[in-house]
Amino acid sequence: MKTIPRSVVSFYKTHPIKRFKVFGKQIEYIRAGKGRKTILIIPGGGQTAQSNFTLIEALEQKFRVIALTIYDIHSVDEFCLIINALLKLEKIYKVHLYGLSIGGLLAQSYLWRNYKRVESIIISHACTPESKTYKNKIIRPLKMLGMVLPLTSNRLIQYFAKSSAGKIQGWNKNMPIDETMSKPRNKELTNYFVKEFYEKYFTKILLKSWVSIHTDFYRNEKFTMSDLHGWSGKVLILRTDNDPLMQDEGYFAKLYPEAQVHTFYDTGHLTFYYQYTKMLKVINQFLFSHTPRREQLDK
């Protein structure tokens, strides 16, 4: 990546990547905003802290925002301990959680372990360990990936990922990109951060993290309502009718019967790109409204 666009230089100037060491690992994150409350952004597997720039810039007006990059993390417990170390470093006790995809899985796991520290949680395009879609579309392929990973080069993995990532996530060439994401500056940032992701972060270390975290979540996480007894926080579930990777399949209704739910249509696993503006509106209404409108969860 030889030439860095001015938009990227400008973003990094106001949102520098910070690093801290914990458990012998270096964790990257962005800290922004000066609000009294903190929202923690846990990104999806194909994202980094910086690729969530639109969400960071939108939320930093009212919140202190912490966004991290998931890399070289190999269990759910390790992730949760890293988050606690990060919050201790930043002198933060209570947080609102936002997690997308694998981040939505980890956000739930963090809630179950640390519910006294969580004021609300936004679970976006995720599921519970019982989801059959999750088992078939993520767990089984990752099991195969774990077997061939030692024998495969980074270059071959990157080629396959670039050529298939859109299809796997339900890319729809007939669906227009969101108006906010389509702005020239935002398109430039998005394109740069996608390229940066593949060149800097998409390595066997990251893939091993995916395999380990997903396997641990699927095999070992057990969520029950009784474990959250006394927790008074709010839950927002963002889902889509045709997500090819994760569907709640009725399990969320059992765990979060009072959740606010919003369903997007025909956006696959990529609502962030197709309907970001609408998604942000739903998030803001949830975060700032005391009486959110509830949509019935699938039974």
Tab-separated table of C-alpha atoms in Angstrom:
chain	number	residue	atom	x	y	z
A	1	MET	CA	0.000	0.000	0.000
A	2	LYS	CA	2.199	2.784	-1.323
A	3	THR	CA	-0.097	5.777	-1.671
A	4	ILE	CA	-2.268	6.707	1.273
A	5	PRO	CA	-5.294	8.846	0.320
A	6	ARG	CA	-5.719	12.159	2.120
A	7	SER	CA	-9.012	10.965	3.577
A	8	VAL	CA	-7.204	8.092	5.285
A	9	VAL	CA	-4.408	10.330	6.568
A	10	SER	CA	-7.027	12.705	7.945
A	11	PHE	CA	-8.983	9.912	9.630
A	12	TYR	CA	-5.897	8.421	11.259
A	13	LYS	CA	-4.823	11.884	12.431
A	14	THR	CA	-8.028	12.275	14.455
A	15	HIS	CA	-8.473	8.563	15.189
A	16	PRO	CA	-4.999	7.086	15.678
A	17	ILE	CA	-4.624	3.370	16.236
A	18	LYS	CA	-3.574	2.726	19.816
A	19	ARG	CA	-1.840	-0.439	20.955
A	20	PHE	CA	-1.434	-2.183	24.264
A	21	LYS	CA	0.144	-5.457	25.314
A	22	VAL	CA	-1.736	-8.041	27.321
A	23	PHE	CA	-1.003	-11.755	27.739
A	24	GLY	CA	2.042	-11.240	25.543
A	25	LYS	CA	-0.070	-9.991	22.633
A	26	GLN	CA	-0.412	-6.573	21.064
A	27	ILE	CA	-4.008	-5.430	20.691
A	28	GLU	CA	-5.015	-2.599	18.380
A	29	TYR	CA	-7.912	-0.270	19.094
A	30	ILE	CA	-9.275	3.200	18.468
A	31	ARG	CA	-10.506	5.498	21.208
A	32	ALA	CA	-12.656	8.464	20.237
A	33	GLY	CA	-15.249	10.851	21.628
A	34	LYS	CA	-15.640	12.409	25.059
A	35	GLY	CA	-19.116	11.337	26.072
A	36	ARG	CA	-19.992	10.307	29.606
A	37	LYS	CA	-21.063	6.848	28.438
A	38	THR	CA	-18.932	4.382	26.490
A	39	ILE	CA	-19.885	2.178	23.587
A	40	LEU	CA	-17.588	-0.729	22.739
A	41	ILE	CA	-17.557	-1.755	19.075
A	42	ILE	CA	-16.650	-5.401	18.462
A	43	PRO	CA	-16.203	-5.806	14.694
A	44	GLY	CA	-17.105	-8.586	12.310
A	45	GLY	CA	-14.549	-11.068	11.071
A	46	GLY	CA	-13.739	-9.112	7.914
A	47	GLN	CA	-13.464	-5.804	9.735
A	48	THR	CA	-10.948	-3.911	11.818
A	49	ALA	CA	-11.342	-1.088	14.306
A	50	GLN	CA	-10.699	1.493	11.581
A	51	SER	CA	-13.034	-0.046	9.005
A	52	ASN	CA	-15.883	0.865	11.364
A	53	PHE	CA	-15.085	4.523	10.713
A	54	THR	CA	-18.655	5.537	9.843
A	55	LEU	CA	-20.021	4.070	13.062
A	56	ILE	CA	-17.181	5.556	15.111
A	57	GLU	CA	-17.704	9.024	13.655
A	58	ALA	CA	-21.461	8.854	14.150
A	59	LEU	CA	-21.354	7.656	17.752
A	60	GLU	CA	-18.419	9.713	18.992
A	61	GLN	CA	-20.634	12.805	18.986
A	62	LYS	CA	-22.484	11.496	22.051
A	63	PHE	CA	-20.357	8.612	23.356
A	64	ARG	CA	-16.843	7.731	24.217
A	65	VAL	CA	-16.148	5.048	21.604
A	66	ILE	CA	-13.778	2.128	21.864
A	67	ALA	CA	-13.360	-0.013	18.738
A	68	LEU	CA	-10.891	-2.875	18.632
A	69	THR	CA	-9.463	-5.264	16.070
A	70	ILE	CA	-9.877	-8.998	16.676
A	71	TYR	CA	-6.510	-10.572	15.934
A	72	ASP	CA	-4.422	-13.332	17.518
A	73	ILE	CA	-7.178	-14.183	20.018
A	74	HIS	CA	-7.930	-17.863	20.452
A	75	SER	CA	-10.756	-18.357	22.928
A	76	VAL	CA	-13.876	-16.636	24.192
A	77	ASP	CA	-12.433	-16.402	27.700
A	78	GLU	CA	-9.250	-14.809	26.392
A	79	PHE	CA	-11.259	-12.239	24.475
A	80	CYS	CA	-13.318	-11.292	27.531
A	81	LEU	CA	-10.200	-10.953	29.683
A	82	ILE	CA	-8.603	-8.747	27.021
A	83	ILE	CA	-11.673	-6.503	27.010
A	84	ASN	CA	-11.528	-6.148	30.775
A	85	ALA	CA	-7.825	-5.279	30.558
A	86	LEU	CA	-8.569	-2.687	27.894
A	87	LEU	CA	-11.379	-1.121	29.907
A	88	LYS	CA	-9.141	-1.015	32.969
A	89	LEU	CA	-6.456	0.720	30.911
A	90	GLU	CA	-8.974	3.295	29.709
A	91	LYS	CA	-10.487	3.673	33.199
A	92	ILE	CA	-13.943	2.563	32.024
A	93	TYR	CA	-16.278	0.421	34.074
A	94	LYS	CA	-19.674	0.308	32.331
A	95	VAL	CA	-20.210	-0.023	28.592
A	96	HIS	CA	-22.825	-0.331	25.899
A	97	LEU	CA	-21.885	-3.193	23.553
A	98	TYR	CA	-22.200	-3.359	19.777
A	99	GLY	CA	-21.136	-6.586	18.091
A	100	LEU	CA	-21.441	-7.598	14.436
A	101	SER	CA	-21.249	-11.221	13.260
A	102	ILE	CA	-18.400	-12.853	15.222
A	103	GLY	CA	-18.441	-9.646	17.256
A	104	GLY	CA	-22.105	-10.317	18.044
A	105	LEU	CA	-21.180	-13.741	19.371
A	106	LEU	CA	-18.397	-12.329	21.521
A	107	ALA	CA	-20.575	-9.470	22.766
A	108	GLN	CA	-23.060	-12.019	24.105
A	109	SER	CA	-20.290	-14.005	25.764
A	110	TYR	CA	-18.945	-10.857	27.389
A	111	LEU	CA	-22.436	-9.966	28.622
A	112	TRP	CA	-22.890	-13.378	30.236
A	113	ARG	CA	-19.560	-13.100	32.062
A	114	ASN	CA	-19.713	-9.415	32.955
A	115	TYR	CA	-23.364	-8.378	32.909
A	116	LYS	CA	-22.891	-5.916	35.772
A	117	ARG	CA	-20.617	-3.915	33.480
A	118	VAL	CA	-23.010	-3.850	30.508
A	119	GLU	CA	-25.733	-1.207	30.195
A	120	SER	CA	-27.100	-2.432	26.860
A	121	ILE	CA	-26.158	-4.717	24.001
A	122	ILE	CA	-26.677	-4.488	20.244
A	123	ILE	CA	-26.404	-7.912	18.589
A	124	SER	CA	-26.056	-7.480	14.836
A	125	HIS	CA	-26.296	-10.338	12.324
A	126	ALA	CA	-25.379	-12.973	14.873
A	127	CYS	CA	-26.900	-16.004	16.580
A	128	THR	CA	-26.660	-18.319	19.563
A	129	PRO	CA	-24.540	-21.508	19.617
A	130	GLU	CA	-27.634	-23.595	18.791
A	131	SER	CA	-28.202	-22.068	15.332
A	132	LYS	CA	-28.262	-24.739	12.625
A	133	THR	CA	-27.389	-22.168	9.957
A	134	TYR	CA	-24.329	-21.214	11.970
A	135	LYS	CA	-23.309	-24.866	12.314
A	136	ASN	CA	-23.690	-25.606	8.604
A	137	LYS	CA	-22.369	-22.371	7.093
A	138	ILE	CA	-19.601	-21.421	9.509
A	139	ILE	CA	-18.599	-24.194	11.901
A	140	ARG	CA	-18.295	-26.986	9.318
A	141	PRO	CA	-16.326	-24.924	6.753
A	142	LEU	CA	-14.013	-23.609	9.498
A	143	LYS	CA	-13.377	-27.155	10.681
A	144	MET	CA	-12.197	-28.005	7.164
A	145	LEU	CA	-10.170	-24.794	7.000
A	146	GLY	CA	-8.413	-25.698	10.239
A	147	MET	CA	-7.340	-28.993	8.697
A	148	VAL	CA	-5.889	-27.528	5.476
A	149	LEU	CA	-4.549	-24.269	6.912
A	150	PRO	CA	-1.059	-25.603	7.726
A	151	LEU	CA	-0.697	-26.793	4.128
A	152	THR	CA	-1.963	-23.633	2.431
A	153	SER	CA	-0.057	-20.454	1.583
A	154	ASN	CA	-1.227	-17.004	2.650
A	155	ARG	CA	-1.366	-15.947	-1.005
A	156	LEU	CA	-3.748	-18.778	-1.946
A	157	ILE	CA	-5.955	-18.073	1.073
A	158	GLN	CA	-6.133	-14.379	0.208
A	159	TYR	CA	-7.007	-15.147	-3.412
A	160	PHE	CA	-9.833	-17.456	-2.390
A	161	ALA	CA	-11.135	-15.006	0.213
A	162	LYS	CA	-11.171	-12.035	-2.155
A	163	SER	CA	-12.957	-13.997	-4.864
A	164	SER	CA	-15.590	-15.567	-2.618
A	165	ALA	CA	-16.155	-13.226	0.354
A	166	GLY	CA	-19.001	-11.323	-1.277
A	167	LYS	CA	-20.847	-14.431	-2.397
A	168	ILE	CA	-20.482	-16.097	1.005
A	169	GLN	CA	-21.999	-13.049	2.714
A	170	GLY	CA	-24.888	-12.648	0.281
A	171	TRP	CA	-23.586	-9.856	-1.942
A	172	ASN	CA	-26.380	-8.576	-4.184
A	173	LYS	CA	-25.143	-6.724	-7.258
A	174	ASN	CA	-28.628	-5.355	-7.887
A	175	MET	CA	-28.877	-3.774	-4.427
A	176	PRO	CA	-27.704	-0.125	-4.344
A	177	ILE	CA	-25.038	0.788	-1.804
A	178	ASP	CA	-26.243	2.967	1.062
A	179	GLU	CA	-26.229	6.726	0.469
A	180	THR	CA	-23.802	7.364	3.323
A	181	MET	CA	-21.405	4.631	2.254
A	182	SER	CA	-21.625	5.901	-1.352
A	183	LYS	CA	-20.195	9.327	-0.579
A	184	PRO	CA	-16.811	9.720	-2.358
A	185	ARG	CA	-14.874	10.178	0.870
A	186	ASN	CA	-16.489	7.148	2.505
A	187	LYS	CA	-16.024	4.986	-0.597
A	188	GLU	CA	-12.358	5.919	-0.639
A	189	LEU	CA	-11.938	5.056	3.034
A	190	THR	CA	-13.850	1.787	2.650
A	191	ASN	CA	-11.789	0.699	-0.354
A	192	TYR	CA	-8.557	1.547	1.442
A	193	PHE	CA	-9.488	-0.290	4.622
A	194	VAL	CA	-10.606	-3.371	2.665
A	195	LYS	CA	-7.258	-3.419	0.895
A	196	GLU	CA	-5.470	-2.800	4.178
A	197	PHE	CA	-7.365	-5.686	5.767
A	198	TYR	CA	-6.206	-8.187	3.165
A	199	GLU	CA	-2.615	-6.945	3.036
A	200	LYS	CA	-2.014	-6.445	6.755
A	201	TYR	CA	-4.488	-8.520	8.763
A	202	PHE	CA	-5.663	-11.414	6.596
A	203	THR	CA	-3.050	-13.959	7.660
A	204	LYS	CA	-2.992	-17.436	9.121
A	205	ILE	CA	-2.918	-15.810	12.561
A	206	LEU	CA	-6.317	-14.232	11.896
A	207	LEU	CA	-7.736	-17.409	10.381
A	208	LYS	CA	-6.587	-19.439	13.373
A	209	SER	CA	-8.343	-16.881	15.569
A	210	TRP	CA	-11.583	-17.348	13.616
A	211	VAL	CA	-11.374	-21.133	13.819
A	212	SER	CA	-10.595	-21.108	17.552
A	213	ILE	CA	-13.169	-18.506	18.604
A	214	HIS	CA	-16.022	-19.960	16.564
A	215	THR	CA	-15.236	-23.506	17.669
A	216	ASP	CA	-15.058	-22.446	21.309
A	217	PHE	CA	-18.301	-20.477	21.049
A	218	TYR	CA	-20.151	-23.337	19.352
A	219	ARG	CA	-18.917	-26.099	21.650
A	220	ASN	CA	-18.634	-24.419	25.024
A	221	GLU	CA	-20.941	-21.415	25.337
A	222	LYS	CA	-24.183	-22.137	27.185
A	223	PHE	CA	-26.569	-19.218	27.663
A	224	THR	CA	-29.590	-19.362	29.945
A	225	MET	CA	-31.912	-16.576	31.063
A	226	SER	CA	-31.342	-17.395	34.729
A	227	ASP	CA	-27.688	-16.410	34.410
A	228	LEU	CA	-28.779	-12.828	33.681
A	229	HIS	CA	-31.167	-12.653	36.610
A	230	GLY	CA	-31.268	-9.104	37.900
A	231	TRP	CA	-29.717	-7.540	34.800
A	232	SER	CA	-31.815	-4.539	33.755
A	233	GLY	CA	-30.042	-3.666	30.520
A	234	LYS	CA	-31.641	-3.327	27.081
A	235	VAL	CA	-31.149	-5.571	24.050
A	236	LEU	CA	-31.361	-4.664	20.360
A	237	ILE	CA	-31.194	-7.408	17.771
A	238	LEU	CA	-30.421	-6.451	14.181
A	239	ARG	CA	-31.118	-9.243	11.739
A	240	THR	CA	-31.913	-9.873	8.094
A	241	ASP	CA	-34.417	-12.208	6.484
A	242	ASN	CA	-31.816	-13.770	4.169
A	243	ASP	CA	-28.590	-13.850	6.167
A	244	PRO	CA	-26.660	-16.798	4.688
A	245	LEU	CA	-24.330	-17.213	7.682
A	246	MET	CA	-26.208	-16.626	10.927
A	247	GLN	CA	-29.905	-16.894	11.783
A	248	ASP	CA	-31.354	-16.808	15.297
A	249	GLU	CA	-33.963	-19.506	14.421
A	250	GLY	CA	-36.074	-18.659	17.458
A	251	TYR	CA	-33.350	-19.016	20.080
A	252	PHE	CA	-33.034	-15.275	20.682
A	253	ALA	CA	-36.713	-15.145	21.672
A	254	LYS	CA	-35.966	-17.502	24.546
A	255	LEU	CA	-32.909	-15.617	25.755
A	256	TYR	CA	-34.050	-12.042	25.135
A	257	PRO	CA	-37.866	-12.019	25.318
A	258	GLU	CA	-37.967	-8.253	25.891
A	259	ALA	CA	-35.510	-7.388	23.122
A	260	GLN	CA	-36.146	-4.744	20.525
A	261	VAL	CA	-35.751	-6.373	17.109
A	262	HIS	CA	-35.307	-4.869	13.674
A	263	THR	CA	-35.341	-7.003	10.540
A	264	PHE	CA	-33.753	-5.806	7.293
A	265	TYR	CA	-34.687	-7.376	3.975
A	266	ASP	CA	-32.571	-8.717	1.115
A	267	THR	CA	-29.303	-7.381	2.547
A	268	GLY	CA	-27.710	-10.727	3.459
A	269	HIS	CA	-24.854	-10.406	5.930
A	270	LEU	CA	-23.987	-6.970	4.527
A	271	THR	CA	-26.653	-4.595	5.831
A	272	PHE	CA	-23.822	-2.312	6.946
A	273	TYR	CA	-23.119	-1.518	3.277
A	274	TYR	CA	-26.625	-1.612	1.853
A	275	GLN	CA	-28.647	0.127	4.558
A	276	TYR	CA	-26.146	1.758	6.913
A	277	THR	CA	-28.158	4.984	7.240
A	278	LYS	CA	-31.292	3.116	8.285
A	279	MET	CA	-29.291	0.862	10.575
A	280	LEU	CA	-27.715	3.857	12.320
A	281	LYS	CA	-31.144	5.413	12.823
A	282	VAL	CA	-32.363	2.215	14.504
A	283	ILE	CA	-29.254	2.134	16.711
A	284	ASN	CA	-29.669	5.765	17.747
A	285	GLN	CA	-33.344	5.255	18.568
A	286	PHE	CA	-32.406	2.300	20.722
A	287	LEU	CA	-29.578	4.055	22.543
A	288	PHE	CA	-31.463	7.270	23.237
A	289	SER	CA	-35.062	6.103	23.631
A	290	HIS	CA	-36.445	4.869	26.942
A	291	THR	CA	-39.445	3.200	25.290
A	292	PRO	CA	-38.209	1.520	22.089
A	293	ARG	CA	-40.690	0.043	19.644
A	294	ARG	CA	-40.501	-3.746	19.760
A	295	GLU	CA	-40.889	-6.111	16.876
A	296	GLN	CA	-41.888	-9.673	17.685
A	297	LEU	CA	-39.034	-12.145	17.519
A	298	ASP	CA	-39.529	-15.266	15.448
A	299	LYS	CA	-40.890	-18.081	17.561
